[in-house]
Coordinates of C-alpha atoms and ligand atoms in Angstrom, one line a residue:
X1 CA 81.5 126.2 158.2
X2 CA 81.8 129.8 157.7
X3 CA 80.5 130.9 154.0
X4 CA 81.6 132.6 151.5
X5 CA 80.2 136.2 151.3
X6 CA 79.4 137.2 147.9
X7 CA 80.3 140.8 147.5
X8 CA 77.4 142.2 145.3
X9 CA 79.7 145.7 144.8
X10 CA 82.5 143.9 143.4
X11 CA 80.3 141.7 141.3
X12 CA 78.2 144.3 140.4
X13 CA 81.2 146.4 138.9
X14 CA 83.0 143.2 136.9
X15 CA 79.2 142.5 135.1
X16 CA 78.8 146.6 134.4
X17 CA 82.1 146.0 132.7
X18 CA 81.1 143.5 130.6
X19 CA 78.0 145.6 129.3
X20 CA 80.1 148.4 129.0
X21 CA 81.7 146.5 126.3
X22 CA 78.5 145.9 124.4
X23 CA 77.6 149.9 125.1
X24 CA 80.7 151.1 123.4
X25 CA 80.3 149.0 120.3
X26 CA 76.8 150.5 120.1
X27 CA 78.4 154.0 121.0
X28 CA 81.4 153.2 118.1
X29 CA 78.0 153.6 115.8
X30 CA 76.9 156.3 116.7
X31 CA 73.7 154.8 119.4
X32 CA 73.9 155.7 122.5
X33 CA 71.5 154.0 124.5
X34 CA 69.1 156.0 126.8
X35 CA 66.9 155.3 129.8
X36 CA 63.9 157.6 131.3
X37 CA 63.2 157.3 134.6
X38 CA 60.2 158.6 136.5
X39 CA 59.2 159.2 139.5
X40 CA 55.5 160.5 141.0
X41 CA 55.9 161.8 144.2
X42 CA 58.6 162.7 146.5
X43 CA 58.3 159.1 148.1
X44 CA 62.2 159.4 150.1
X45 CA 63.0 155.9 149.2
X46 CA 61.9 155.7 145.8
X47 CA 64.1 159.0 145.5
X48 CA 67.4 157.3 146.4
X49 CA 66.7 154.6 144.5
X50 CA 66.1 156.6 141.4
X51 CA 68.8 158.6 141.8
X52 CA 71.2 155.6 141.7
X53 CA 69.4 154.2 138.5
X54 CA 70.2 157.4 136.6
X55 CA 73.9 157.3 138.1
X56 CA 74.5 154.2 137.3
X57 CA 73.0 155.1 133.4
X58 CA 75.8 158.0 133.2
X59 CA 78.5 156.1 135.2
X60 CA 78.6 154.2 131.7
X61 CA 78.3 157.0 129.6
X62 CA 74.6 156.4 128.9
X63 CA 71.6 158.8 128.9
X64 CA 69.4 159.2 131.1
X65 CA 66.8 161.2 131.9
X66 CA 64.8 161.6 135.4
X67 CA 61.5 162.7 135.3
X68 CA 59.9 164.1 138.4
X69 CA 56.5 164.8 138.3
X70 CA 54.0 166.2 141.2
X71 CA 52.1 163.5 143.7
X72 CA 48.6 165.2 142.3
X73 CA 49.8 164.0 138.6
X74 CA 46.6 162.4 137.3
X75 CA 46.5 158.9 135.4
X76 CA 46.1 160.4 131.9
X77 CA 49.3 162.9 132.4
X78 CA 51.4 159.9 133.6
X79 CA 50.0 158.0 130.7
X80 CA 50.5 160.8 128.3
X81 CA 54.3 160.9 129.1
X82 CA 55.1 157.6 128.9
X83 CA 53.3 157.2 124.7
X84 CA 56.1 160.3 124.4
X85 CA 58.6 158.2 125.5
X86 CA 57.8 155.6 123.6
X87 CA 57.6 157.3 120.6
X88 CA 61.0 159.1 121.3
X89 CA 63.6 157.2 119.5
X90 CA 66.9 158.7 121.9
X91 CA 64.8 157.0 124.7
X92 CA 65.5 152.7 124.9
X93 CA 64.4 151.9 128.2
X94 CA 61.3 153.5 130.3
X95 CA 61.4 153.0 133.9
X96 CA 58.1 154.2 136.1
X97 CA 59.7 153.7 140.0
X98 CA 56.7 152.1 142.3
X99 CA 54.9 152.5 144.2
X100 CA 52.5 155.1 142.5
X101 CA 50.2 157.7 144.2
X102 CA 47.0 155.7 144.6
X103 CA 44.6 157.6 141.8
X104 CA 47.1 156.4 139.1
X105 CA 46.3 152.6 138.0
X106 CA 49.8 150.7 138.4
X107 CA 48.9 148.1 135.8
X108 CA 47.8 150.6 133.1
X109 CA 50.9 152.3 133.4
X110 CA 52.9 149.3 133.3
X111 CA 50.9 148.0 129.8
X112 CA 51.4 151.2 128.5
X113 CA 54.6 150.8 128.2
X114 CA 56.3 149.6 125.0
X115 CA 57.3 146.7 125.7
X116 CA 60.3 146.7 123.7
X117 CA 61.5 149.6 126.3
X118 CA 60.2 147.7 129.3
X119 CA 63.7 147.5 130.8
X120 CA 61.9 146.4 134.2
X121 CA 60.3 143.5 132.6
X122 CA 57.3 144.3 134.1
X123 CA 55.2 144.4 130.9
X124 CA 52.6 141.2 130.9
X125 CA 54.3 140.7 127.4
X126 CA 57.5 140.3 129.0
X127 CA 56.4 138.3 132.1
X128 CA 54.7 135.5 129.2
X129 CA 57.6 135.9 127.4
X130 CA 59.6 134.9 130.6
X131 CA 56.6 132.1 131.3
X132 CA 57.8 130.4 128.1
X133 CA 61.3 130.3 128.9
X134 CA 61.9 133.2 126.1
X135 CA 62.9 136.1 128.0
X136 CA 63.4 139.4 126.7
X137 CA 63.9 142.2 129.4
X138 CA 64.5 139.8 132.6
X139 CA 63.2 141.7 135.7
X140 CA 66.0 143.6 137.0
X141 CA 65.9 141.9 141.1
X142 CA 66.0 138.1 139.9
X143 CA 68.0 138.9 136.5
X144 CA 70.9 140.2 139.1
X145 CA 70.3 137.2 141.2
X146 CA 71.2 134.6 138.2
X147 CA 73.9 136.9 137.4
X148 CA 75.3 136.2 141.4
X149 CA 75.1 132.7 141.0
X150 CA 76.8 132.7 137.2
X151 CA 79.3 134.5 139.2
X152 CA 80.4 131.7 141.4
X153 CA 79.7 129.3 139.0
X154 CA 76.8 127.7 140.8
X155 CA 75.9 124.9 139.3
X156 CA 71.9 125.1 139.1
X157 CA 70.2 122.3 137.1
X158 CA 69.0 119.7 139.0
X159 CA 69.5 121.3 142.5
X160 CA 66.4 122.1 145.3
X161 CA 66.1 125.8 144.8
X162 CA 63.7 127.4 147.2
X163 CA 62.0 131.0 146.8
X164 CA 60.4 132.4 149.6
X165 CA 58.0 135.2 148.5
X166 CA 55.8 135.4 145.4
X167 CA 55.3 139.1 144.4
X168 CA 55.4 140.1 140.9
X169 CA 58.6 141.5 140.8
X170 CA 61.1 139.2 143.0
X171 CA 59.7 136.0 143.9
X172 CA 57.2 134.8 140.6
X173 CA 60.3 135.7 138.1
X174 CA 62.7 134.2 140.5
X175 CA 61.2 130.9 140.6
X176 CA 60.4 131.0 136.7
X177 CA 63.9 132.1 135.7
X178 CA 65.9 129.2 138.3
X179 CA 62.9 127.0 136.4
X180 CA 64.3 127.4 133.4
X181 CA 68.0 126.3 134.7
X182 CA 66.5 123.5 135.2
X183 CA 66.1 123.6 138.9
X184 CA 63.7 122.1 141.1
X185 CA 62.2 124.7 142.5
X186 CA 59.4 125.8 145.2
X187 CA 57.7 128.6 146.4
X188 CA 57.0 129.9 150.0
X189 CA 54.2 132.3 150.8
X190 CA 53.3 133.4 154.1
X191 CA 50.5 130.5 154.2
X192 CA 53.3 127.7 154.0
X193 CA 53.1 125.2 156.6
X194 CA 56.5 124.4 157.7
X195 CA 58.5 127.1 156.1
X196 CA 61.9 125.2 157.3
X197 CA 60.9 121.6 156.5
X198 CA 61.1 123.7 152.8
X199 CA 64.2 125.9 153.5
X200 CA 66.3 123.1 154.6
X201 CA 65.7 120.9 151.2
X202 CA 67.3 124.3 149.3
X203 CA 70.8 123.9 147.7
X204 CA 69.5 127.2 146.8
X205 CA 67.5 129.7 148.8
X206 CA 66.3 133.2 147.6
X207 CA 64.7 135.1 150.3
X208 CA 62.4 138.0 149.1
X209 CA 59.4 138.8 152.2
X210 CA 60.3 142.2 153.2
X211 CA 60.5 140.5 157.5
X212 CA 63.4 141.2 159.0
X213 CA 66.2 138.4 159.6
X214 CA 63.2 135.7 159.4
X215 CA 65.3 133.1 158.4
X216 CA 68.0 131.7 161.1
X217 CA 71.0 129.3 160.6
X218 CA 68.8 126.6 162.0
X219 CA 66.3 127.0 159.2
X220 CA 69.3 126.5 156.1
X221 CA 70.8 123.2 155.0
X222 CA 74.7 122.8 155.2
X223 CA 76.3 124.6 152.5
X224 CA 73.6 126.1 150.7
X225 CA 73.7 129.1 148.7
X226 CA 71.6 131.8 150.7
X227 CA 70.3 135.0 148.3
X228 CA 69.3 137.7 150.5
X229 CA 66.8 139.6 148.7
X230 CA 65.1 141.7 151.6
X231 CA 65.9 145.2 152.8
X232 CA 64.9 146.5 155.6
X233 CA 65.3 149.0 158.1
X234 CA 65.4 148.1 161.9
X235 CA 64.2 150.7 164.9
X236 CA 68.1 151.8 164.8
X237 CA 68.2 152.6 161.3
X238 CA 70.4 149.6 160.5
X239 CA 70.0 148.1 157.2
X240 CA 69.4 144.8 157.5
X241 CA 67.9 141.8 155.3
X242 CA 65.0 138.7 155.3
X243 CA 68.1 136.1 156.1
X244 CA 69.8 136.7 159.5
X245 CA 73.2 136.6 158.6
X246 CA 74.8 135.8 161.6
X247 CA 73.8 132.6 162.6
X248 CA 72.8 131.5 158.5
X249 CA 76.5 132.3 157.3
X250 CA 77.6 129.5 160.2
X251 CA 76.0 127.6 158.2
X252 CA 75.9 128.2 154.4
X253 CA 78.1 127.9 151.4
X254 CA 77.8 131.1 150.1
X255 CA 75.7 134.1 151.5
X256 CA 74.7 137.8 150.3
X257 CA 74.8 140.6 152.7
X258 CA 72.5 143.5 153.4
X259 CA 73.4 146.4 152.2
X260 CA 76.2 145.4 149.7
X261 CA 74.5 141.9 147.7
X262 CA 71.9 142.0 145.6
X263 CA 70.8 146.0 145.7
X264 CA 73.6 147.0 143.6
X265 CA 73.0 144.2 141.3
X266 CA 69.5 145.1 140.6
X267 CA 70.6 148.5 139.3
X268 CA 73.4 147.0 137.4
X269 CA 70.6 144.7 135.2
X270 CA 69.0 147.8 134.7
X271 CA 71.8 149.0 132.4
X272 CA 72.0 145.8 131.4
X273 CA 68.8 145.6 130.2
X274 CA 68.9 149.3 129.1
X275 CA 71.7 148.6 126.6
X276 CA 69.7 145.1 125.5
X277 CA 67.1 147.3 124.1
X278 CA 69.1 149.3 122.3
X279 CA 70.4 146.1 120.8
X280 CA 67.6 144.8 120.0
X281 CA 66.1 148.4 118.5
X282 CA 68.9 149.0 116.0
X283 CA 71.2 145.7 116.0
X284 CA 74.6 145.3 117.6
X285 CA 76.0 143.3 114.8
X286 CA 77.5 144.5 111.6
Ligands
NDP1 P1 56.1 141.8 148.6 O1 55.7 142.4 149.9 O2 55.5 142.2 147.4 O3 56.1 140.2 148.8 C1 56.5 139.6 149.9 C2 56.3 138.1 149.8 O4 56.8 137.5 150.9 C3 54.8 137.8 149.7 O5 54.6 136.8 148.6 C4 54.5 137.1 151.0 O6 53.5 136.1 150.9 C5 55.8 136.6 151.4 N1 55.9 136.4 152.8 C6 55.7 137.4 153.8 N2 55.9 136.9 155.0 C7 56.3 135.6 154.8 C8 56.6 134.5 155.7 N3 56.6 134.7 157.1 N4 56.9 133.3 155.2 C9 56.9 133.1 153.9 N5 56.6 134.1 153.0 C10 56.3 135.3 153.5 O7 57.7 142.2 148.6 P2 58.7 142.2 147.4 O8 58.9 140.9 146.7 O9 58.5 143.5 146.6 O10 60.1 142.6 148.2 C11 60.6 141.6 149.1 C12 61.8 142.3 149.8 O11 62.8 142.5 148.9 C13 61.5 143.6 150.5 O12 62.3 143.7 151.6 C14 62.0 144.6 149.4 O13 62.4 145.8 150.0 C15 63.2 143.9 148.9 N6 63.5 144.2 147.5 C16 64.9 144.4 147.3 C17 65.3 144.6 146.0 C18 66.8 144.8 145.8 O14 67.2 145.3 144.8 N7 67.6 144.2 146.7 C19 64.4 144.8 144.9 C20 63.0 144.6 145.2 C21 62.6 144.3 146.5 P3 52.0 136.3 150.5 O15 52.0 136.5 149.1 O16 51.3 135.1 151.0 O17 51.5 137.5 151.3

């Protein structure tokens, strides 16, 4: 079996057009949602990746701003700029790229947020919201994963879904939001015993560990559908993800690439979650 590979550009660009939709009714009355970004430090990675964020903002004719501040900016300047934003009613969604310097405390920054502009959905308002099966801003990574699998109609309930990694941002909302689709679902860490006895069960496997092409063809069951999360960069500079897509799409259903599957996704629920909160701030029905 050779799988499907789903294209995560030409995904990503069919969902953006569906928000755009929602955006342009907002837009027809006269709200035009916004999004801050900042950045602390001139981290090169976080760079790019802010840089897309905004572009992706004023591809569909939002606003956004990008806030760059120094790498000596001290806890109580970042703080002070994020109660602006929040107070600033042309601003919906406030995004603080991570990692921070180390003097700044990552958790007070994230509470400080409102969370009614928490368009990561890192806010612990929004991660009990999502713990209750009540989401409001789904983080951006998993929201664009369930938006993947929507895409080729994957059915979900009932099925072994299998996430390997547990940070806060991929792997925890991951598990909770194919929970709530009524999957069956586990969760690898690095401690699991047996990672393949696990990886084999998964009609649906989500990969998000940050090692290199850890998991081989031998390691997937027949005609599963393999989420790459992972990016990572290989001696060469090659791109490449957590699933070794070689020998794993011999063997899968469907399968992500690296770059090209979930990256451009993540950005795309961004938006997506960008516009929600304008919704939700002034009503997108008349
Ligand atoms: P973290 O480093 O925060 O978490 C990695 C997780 O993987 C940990 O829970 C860790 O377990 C687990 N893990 C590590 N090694 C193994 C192993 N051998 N077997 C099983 N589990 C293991 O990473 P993130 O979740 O932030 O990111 C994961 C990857 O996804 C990275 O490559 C990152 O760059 C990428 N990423 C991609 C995004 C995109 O848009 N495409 C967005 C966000 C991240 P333990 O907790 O026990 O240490």
């Amino acid at each position: 079996m050779t799988a499907v590979i789903i294209d995560g550009k030409a995904v990503a660009e069919q969902v953006r057009q569906d928000w755009k939709v929602r955006a342009d009714a907002l837009k027809a009355k006269g709200i035009l949602p916004g999004l801050a970004v900042i950045i602390v430090g001139d981290n090169p990675a976080s760079r790019v990746y802010v840089r897309n964020k905004v572009k992706a903002c004023h591809d569909l004719g939002l606003h956004s701003e990008l806030i760059e501040l120094p790498d000596d900016t001290t806890e109580e300047m970042l703080l002070s700029r994020i109660t602006h934003l929040n107070e600033n009613p042309d601003i919906h969604g406030i995004l603080v790229q991570l990692p921070l310097p180390e003097q700044i405390d990552v958790d007070k920054v994230l509470e400080t947020i409102s969370p009614e502009k928490d368009v990561d959905g890192f806010h612990l308002y929004n991660l009990g919201a999502l713990v209750v099966g009540n989401t409001v801003f789904p983080p951006c990574t998993p929201f664009g994963v369930m938006a993947m699998l929507k895409h080729i109609n994957a059915e979900i309930s009932g099925k072994n879904a299998v996430v390997v990694g547990r940070s806060n941002i991929v792997g925890k909302p991951m598990a909770l939001m194919l929970l709530q689709e009524s999957a069956t679902v586990s969760i690898c860490t690095s401690r699991t015993q047996d990672l393949a006895f696990y990886t084999k069960i998964a009609d649906i496997l989500v990969v998000a560990t940050g090692k290199a092409q850890m998991i081989s063809g031998d390691m997937v069951k027949p005609g599963a559908i393999v989420i790459d999360v992972g990016i990572n960069r290989t001696d060469d500079g090659k791109l490449v993800g957590d699933v070794d897509f070689d020998s794993v799409k011999e063997v899968a259903g469907y399968i992500t690439p690296v770059p090209g599957g979930v990256g451009p996704m993540t950005i795309t629920m961004l938006v997506a979650n960008t516009i929600m909160a304008a919704e939700a701030m002034h009503g997108n029905d008349d």
